[in-house]
Short mmCIF file of C-alpha atoms in Angstrom, two decimals:
data_model
loop_
_atom_site.label_atom_id
_atom_site.label_comp_id
_atom_site.label_asym_id
_atom_site.label_seq_id
_atom_site.Cartn_x
_atom_site.Cartn_y
_atom_site.Cartn_z
CA GLY A 1 -0.34 -0.15 0.09
CA GLN A 2 0.72 3.67 0.24
CA SER A 3 1.48 5.76 3.19
CA LEU A 4 2.47 9.36 3.64
CA GLU A 5 3.40 11.22 6.82
CA GLN A 6 3.52 15.27 7.47
CA PRO A 7 3.36 17.01 10.73
CA SER A 8 -0.39 17.33 11.76
CA GLU A 9 0.23 21.50 13.00
CA VAL A 10 2.65 24.28 12.47
CA THR A 11 2.57 27.67 13.65
CA ALA A 12 4.75 30.38 12.58
CA VAL A 13 4.44 34.19 12.81
CA GLU A 14 3.88 36.58 9.72
CA GLY A 15 7.28 37.05 7.60
CA ALA A 16 8.91 34.07 8.62
CA ILE A 17 9.64 30.85 6.57
CA VAL A 18 8.09 27.54 7.60
CA GLN A 19 9.08 24.13 6.10
CA ILE A 20 6.43 21.19 6.05
CA ASN A 21 8.03 17.73 5.41
CA CYS A 22 6.12 14.70 3.82
CA THR A 23 8.01 11.32 3.90
CA TYR A 24 6.32 8.46 1.87
CA GLN A 25 5.83 4.81 1.01
CA THR A 26 4.81 3.55 -2.48
CA SER A 27 5.63 1.40 -5.10
CA GLY A 28 5.66 2.99 -8.73
CA PHE A 29 6.29 6.06 -7.75
CA TYR A 30 5.97 9.19 -10.44
CA GLY A 31 6.14 12.10 -8.17
CA LEU A 32 4.91 14.55 -5.43
CA SER A 33 3.01 17.31 -5.62
CA TRP A 34 1.71 19.61 -2.77
CA TYR A 35 -2.08 21.27 -2.52
CA GLN A 36 -3.26 24.14 -0.25
CA GLN A 37 -7.02 23.73 0.86
CA HIS A 38 -8.23 26.67 3.15
CA ASP A 39 -11.33 25.80 5.71
CA GLY A 40 -14.50 25.38 3.78
CA GLY A 41 -12.43 25.49 0.64
CA ALA A 42 -11.34 22.80 -2.01
CA PRO A 43 -7.80 21.78 -2.67
CA THR A 44 -5.82 23.50 -5.07
CA PHE A 45 -2.59 22.67 -6.51
CA LEU A 46 1.00 24.27 -5.32
CA SER A 47 3.60 22.47 -7.24
CA TYR A 48 4.73 19.33 -8.37
CA ASN A 49 8.39 17.63 -8.26
CA GLY A 50 9.00 14.53 -10.37
CA LEU A 51 12.45 14.65 -10.19
CA ASP A 52 15.08 15.34 -7.52
CA GLY A 53 15.41 18.95 -6.55
CA LEU A 54 14.01 22.34 -5.56
CA GLU A 55 11.01 23.67 -7.76
CA GLU A 56 10.38 27.37 -6.94
CA THR A 57 6.93 29.19 -7.42
CA GLY A 58 7.14 32.40 -6.02
CA ARG A 59 6.93 32.61 -2.46
CA PHE A 60 6.37 28.75 -2.25
CA SER A 61 9.21 26.18 -2.97
CA SER A 62 9.06 22.49 -3.02
CA PHE A 63 11.81 19.79 -2.86
CA LEU A 64 12.19 16.03 -3.54
CA SER A 65 14.39 13.28 -2.45
CA ARG A 66 13.59 10.35 -4.09
CA SER A 67 16.32 8.28 -2.65
CA ASP A 68 14.97 9.43 0.64
CA SER A 69 11.21 9.18 -0.16
CA TYR A 70 10.79 12.76 1.21
CA GLY A 71 10.14 15.94 0.10
CA TYR A 72 9.17 19.45 1.63
CA LEU A 73 7.14 22.47 0.97
CA LEU A 74 8.81 25.67 2.02
CA LEU A 75 6.88 28.77 2.45
CA GLN A 76 8.41 32.02 2.68
CA GLU A 77 7.65 35.73 3.83
CA LEU A 78 4.59 33.74 5.29
CA GLN A 79 1.05 36.13 5.14
CA MET A 80 -1.59 35.39 7.51
CA LYS A 81 -3.72 34.16 4.25
CA ASP A 82 -1.50 31.19 4.32
CA SER A 83 -3.09 29.69 7.11
CA ALA A 84 -4.67 26.93 5.85
CA SER A 85 -3.89 23.14 5.35
CA TYR A 86 -1.14 21.57 3.11
CA PHE A 87 -1.44 18.23 1.67
CA CYS A 88 1.31 16.25 -0.09
CA ALA A 89 0.26 13.92 -2.50
CA VAL A 90 1.81 10.90 -4.61
CA SER A 91 1.21 10.04 -7.73
CA ALA A 92 1.71 6.35 -8.52
CA THR A 93 0.76 3.53 -10.38
CA GLY A 94 0.48 0.46 -8.33
CA GLY A 95 -3.09 -0.72 -9.65
CA GLY A 96 -3.58 2.47 -11.72
CA ASN A 97 -3.55 6.21 -11.75
CA LYS A 98 -3.74 7.02 -8.30
CA LEU A 99 -3.29 9.96 -6.33
CA THR A 100 -2.69 9.38 -2.67
CA PHE A 101 -3.01 12.43 -0.21
CA GLY A 102 -1.06 12.74 3.22
CA THR A 103 -2.62 13.40 6.24
CA GLY A 104 -2.58 17.09 6.24
CA THR A 105 -0.61 20.11 8.11
CA GLN A 106 -2.71 22.78 9.29
CA LEU A 107 -0.38 26.18 9.32
CA LYS A 108 -1.32 28.76 11.66
CA VAL A 109 0.11 32.04 10.50
CA GLU A 110 0.40 34.58 13.79
CA LEU A 111 0.96 38.02 13.92
CA ASP B 1 -16.07 28.76 -16.59
CA THR B 2 -15.61 26.30 -13.88
CA ALA B 3 -13.02 23.67 -14.72
CA VAL B 4 -14.58 21.17 -12.12
CA SER B 5 -18.21 21.45 -11.37
CA GLN B 6 -19.96 19.33 -9.02
CA THR B 7 -23.97 19.42 -7.40
CA PRO B 8 -25.20 19.82 -5.25
CA LYS B 9 -22.76 21.56 -2.60
CA TYR B 10 -25.09 20.89 0.22
CA LEU B 11 -26.66 17.93 1.11
CA VAL B 12 -28.99 16.82 4.16
CA THR B 13 -30.63 13.74 4.33
CA GLN B 14 -32.19 10.94 6.41
CA MET B 15 -30.60 7.71 7.17
CA GLY B 16 -31.57 5.02 4.57
CA ASN B 17 -32.03 6.89 1.47
CA ASP B 18 -30.55 7.08 -1.56
CA LYS B 19 -28.60 10.10 -3.02
CA SER B 20 -26.98 11.34 -5.77
CA ILE B 21 -23.82 13.61 -6.62
CA LYS B 22 -22.82 14.70 -10.05
CA CYS B 23 -19.96 15.80 -11.12
CA GLU B 24 -18.47 17.03 -14.60
CA GLN B 25 -14.82 18.52 -15.86
CA ASN B 26 -14.50 20.30 -19.02
CA LEU B 27 -10.62 19.72 -18.83
CA GLY B 28 -10.53 17.31 -21.41
CA HIS B 29 -8.67 15.08 -18.51
CA ASP B 30 -8.69 11.51 -18.67
CA THR B 31 -8.71 10.83 -15.18
CA MET B 32 -11.32 11.29 -12.47
CA TYR B 33 -11.45 10.86 -8.72
CA TRP B 34 -13.86 10.69 -6.05
CA TYR B 35 -12.44 11.61 -2.74
CA LYS B 36 -14.10 11.85 1.16
CA GLN B 37 -12.85 14.08 3.36
CA ASP B 38 -13.88 13.57 7.09
CA SER B 39 -14.15 15.92 10.07
CA LYS B 40 -10.10 15.20 10.35
CA LYS B 41 -9.54 16.73 7.00
CA PHE B 42 -8.05 13.42 5.81
CA LEU B 43 -8.58 13.02 2.30
CA LYS B 44 -9.18 9.36 1.33
CA ILE B 45 -9.42 8.60 -2.08
CA MET B 46 -12.34 6.43 -2.83
CA PHE B 47 -12.60 5.57 -6.65
CA SER B 48 -10.16 6.67 -9.68
CA TYR B 49 -11.61 6.41 -13.22
CA ASN B 50 -9.69 6.36 -16.41
CA ASN B 51 -11.47 7.39 -19.63
CA LYS B 52 -14.58 6.34 -17.99
CA GLU B 53 -13.21 3.01 -16.82
CA LEU B 54 -12.80 2.10 -13.53
CA ILE B 55 -9.55 1.69 -12.15
CA ILE B 56 -9.21 1.91 -8.41
CA ASN B 57 -12.08 0.78 -5.82
CA GLU B 58 -10.20 1.81 -2.23
CA THR B 59 -12.23 -0.67 -0.02
CA VAL B 60 -15.27 1.32 -0.26
CA PRO B 61 -18.74 -0.42 0.89
CA ASN B 62 -20.84 -1.09 -2.10
CA ARG B 63 -23.22 1.17 -1.43
CA PHE B 64 -21.03 3.51 -3.12
CA SER B 65 -21.43 3.17 -6.77
CA PRO B 66 -19.72 5.49 -9.23
CA LYS B 67 -20.88 5.72 -12.63
CA SER B 68 -18.91 7.44 -15.59
CA PRO B 69 -21.50 7.97 -18.67
CA ASP B 70 -18.01 9.20 -20.42
CA LYS B 71 -15.05 10.74 -19.75
CA ALA B 72 -16.24 14.18 -18.73
CA HIS B 73 -18.17 13.07 -16.06
CA LEU B 74 -17.90 10.98 -12.77
CA ASN B 75 -21.25 10.57 -10.53
CA LEU B 76 -21.61 8.92 -7.54
CA HIS B 77 -24.55 7.28 -6.16
CA ILE B 78 -25.27 5.99 -2.45
CA ASN B 79 -27.58 3.58 -1.36
CA SER B 80 -28.90 3.25 2.36
CA LEU B 81 -27.10 6.02 3.53
CA GLU B 82 -25.72 5.92 7.06
CA LEU B 83 -24.62 8.25 9.64
CA GLY B 84 -20.88 7.48 9.16
CA ASP B 85 -21.29 8.50 5.33
CA SER B 86 -21.39 12.43 6.63
CA ALA B 87 -18.68 14.11 5.06
CA VAL B 88 -17.48 16.59 2.42
CA TYR B 89 -16.97 14.82 -0.86
CA PHE B 90 -14.87 16.15 -3.55
CA CYS B 91 -14.55 15.16 -7.38
CA ALA B 92 -11.16 16.06 -9.28
CA SER B 93 -9.94 15.27 -12.40
CA SER B 94 -6.31 14.97 -13.42
CA GLN B 95 -4.37 14.32 -17.01
CA PHE B 96 -2.03 10.88 -16.84
CA LEU B 97 1.28 12.08 -18.59
CA PRO B 98 3.39 9.01 -19.44
CA GLY B 99 6.74 8.99 -17.24
CA GLN B 100 5.05 11.77 -14.80
CA GLY B 101 2.02 10.39 -13.85
CA ASN B 102 -1.01 12.85 -12.76
CA THR B 103 0.88 16.00 -11.95
CA GLU B 104 -1.68 18.44 -10.97
CA ALA B 105 -5.17 17.45 -9.90
CA PHE B 106 -8.31 20.02 -10.24
CA PHE B 107 -11.02 19.70 -7.70
CA GLY B 108 -14.46 20.61 -7.50
CA GLN B 109 -15.96 22.91 -4.76
CA GLY B 110 -16.97 19.53 -2.64
CA THR B 111 -20.63 18.36 -1.53
CA ARG B 112 -21.01 18.51 2.31
CA LEU B 113 -23.24 15.44 2.82
CA THR B 114 -25.20 15.23 6.30
CA VAL B 115 -26.57 12.45 7.43
CA VAL B 116 -29.41 12.43 10.02
#
């Protein structure tokens, strides 16, 4: 089967940098993606890593190490609006087109 | 235009009833999913369809029956609703890219199902 682990909660102050880690176990791994979900909203795509290394998109960056089955999402210059849940998700085969989500990390940004 | 639309947004019903949730995507994607998000916000995959063929059924009770009349639509019918079915159900779609998998999924607004 597949499993993904993330911290359940992270708290940081406005303007700070925060890193949300994700470790995964899966077979037929394609890549790791990240999603943001505000309370009452739908998950929205942030980034995807298919290869090792860092992908940067504005204030958000995502990193993948395939050999370590590990990735992280880095949020810089935190803003209050970044308070949300963040999910890592694994795209893998093993029976078909599968997109499996981690348990989610609740990020709280404080003044 | 809404990329992935699902209806209804809210659904309140009594135990034992049968209900359906509809989902449509206009992105031309070949893969569609149903996810269940419980009160702890865990996004659990229920079904995955590829070109209207069922690919994944994640040990979901057979009271849940997805139907895909074409690759742009994936509906979810639930029979004999139980209290534990109360959750938010999300439809999503993505395009499978050879060698890359499903890189980006687009989600519908969600259907908040409350069984009383």
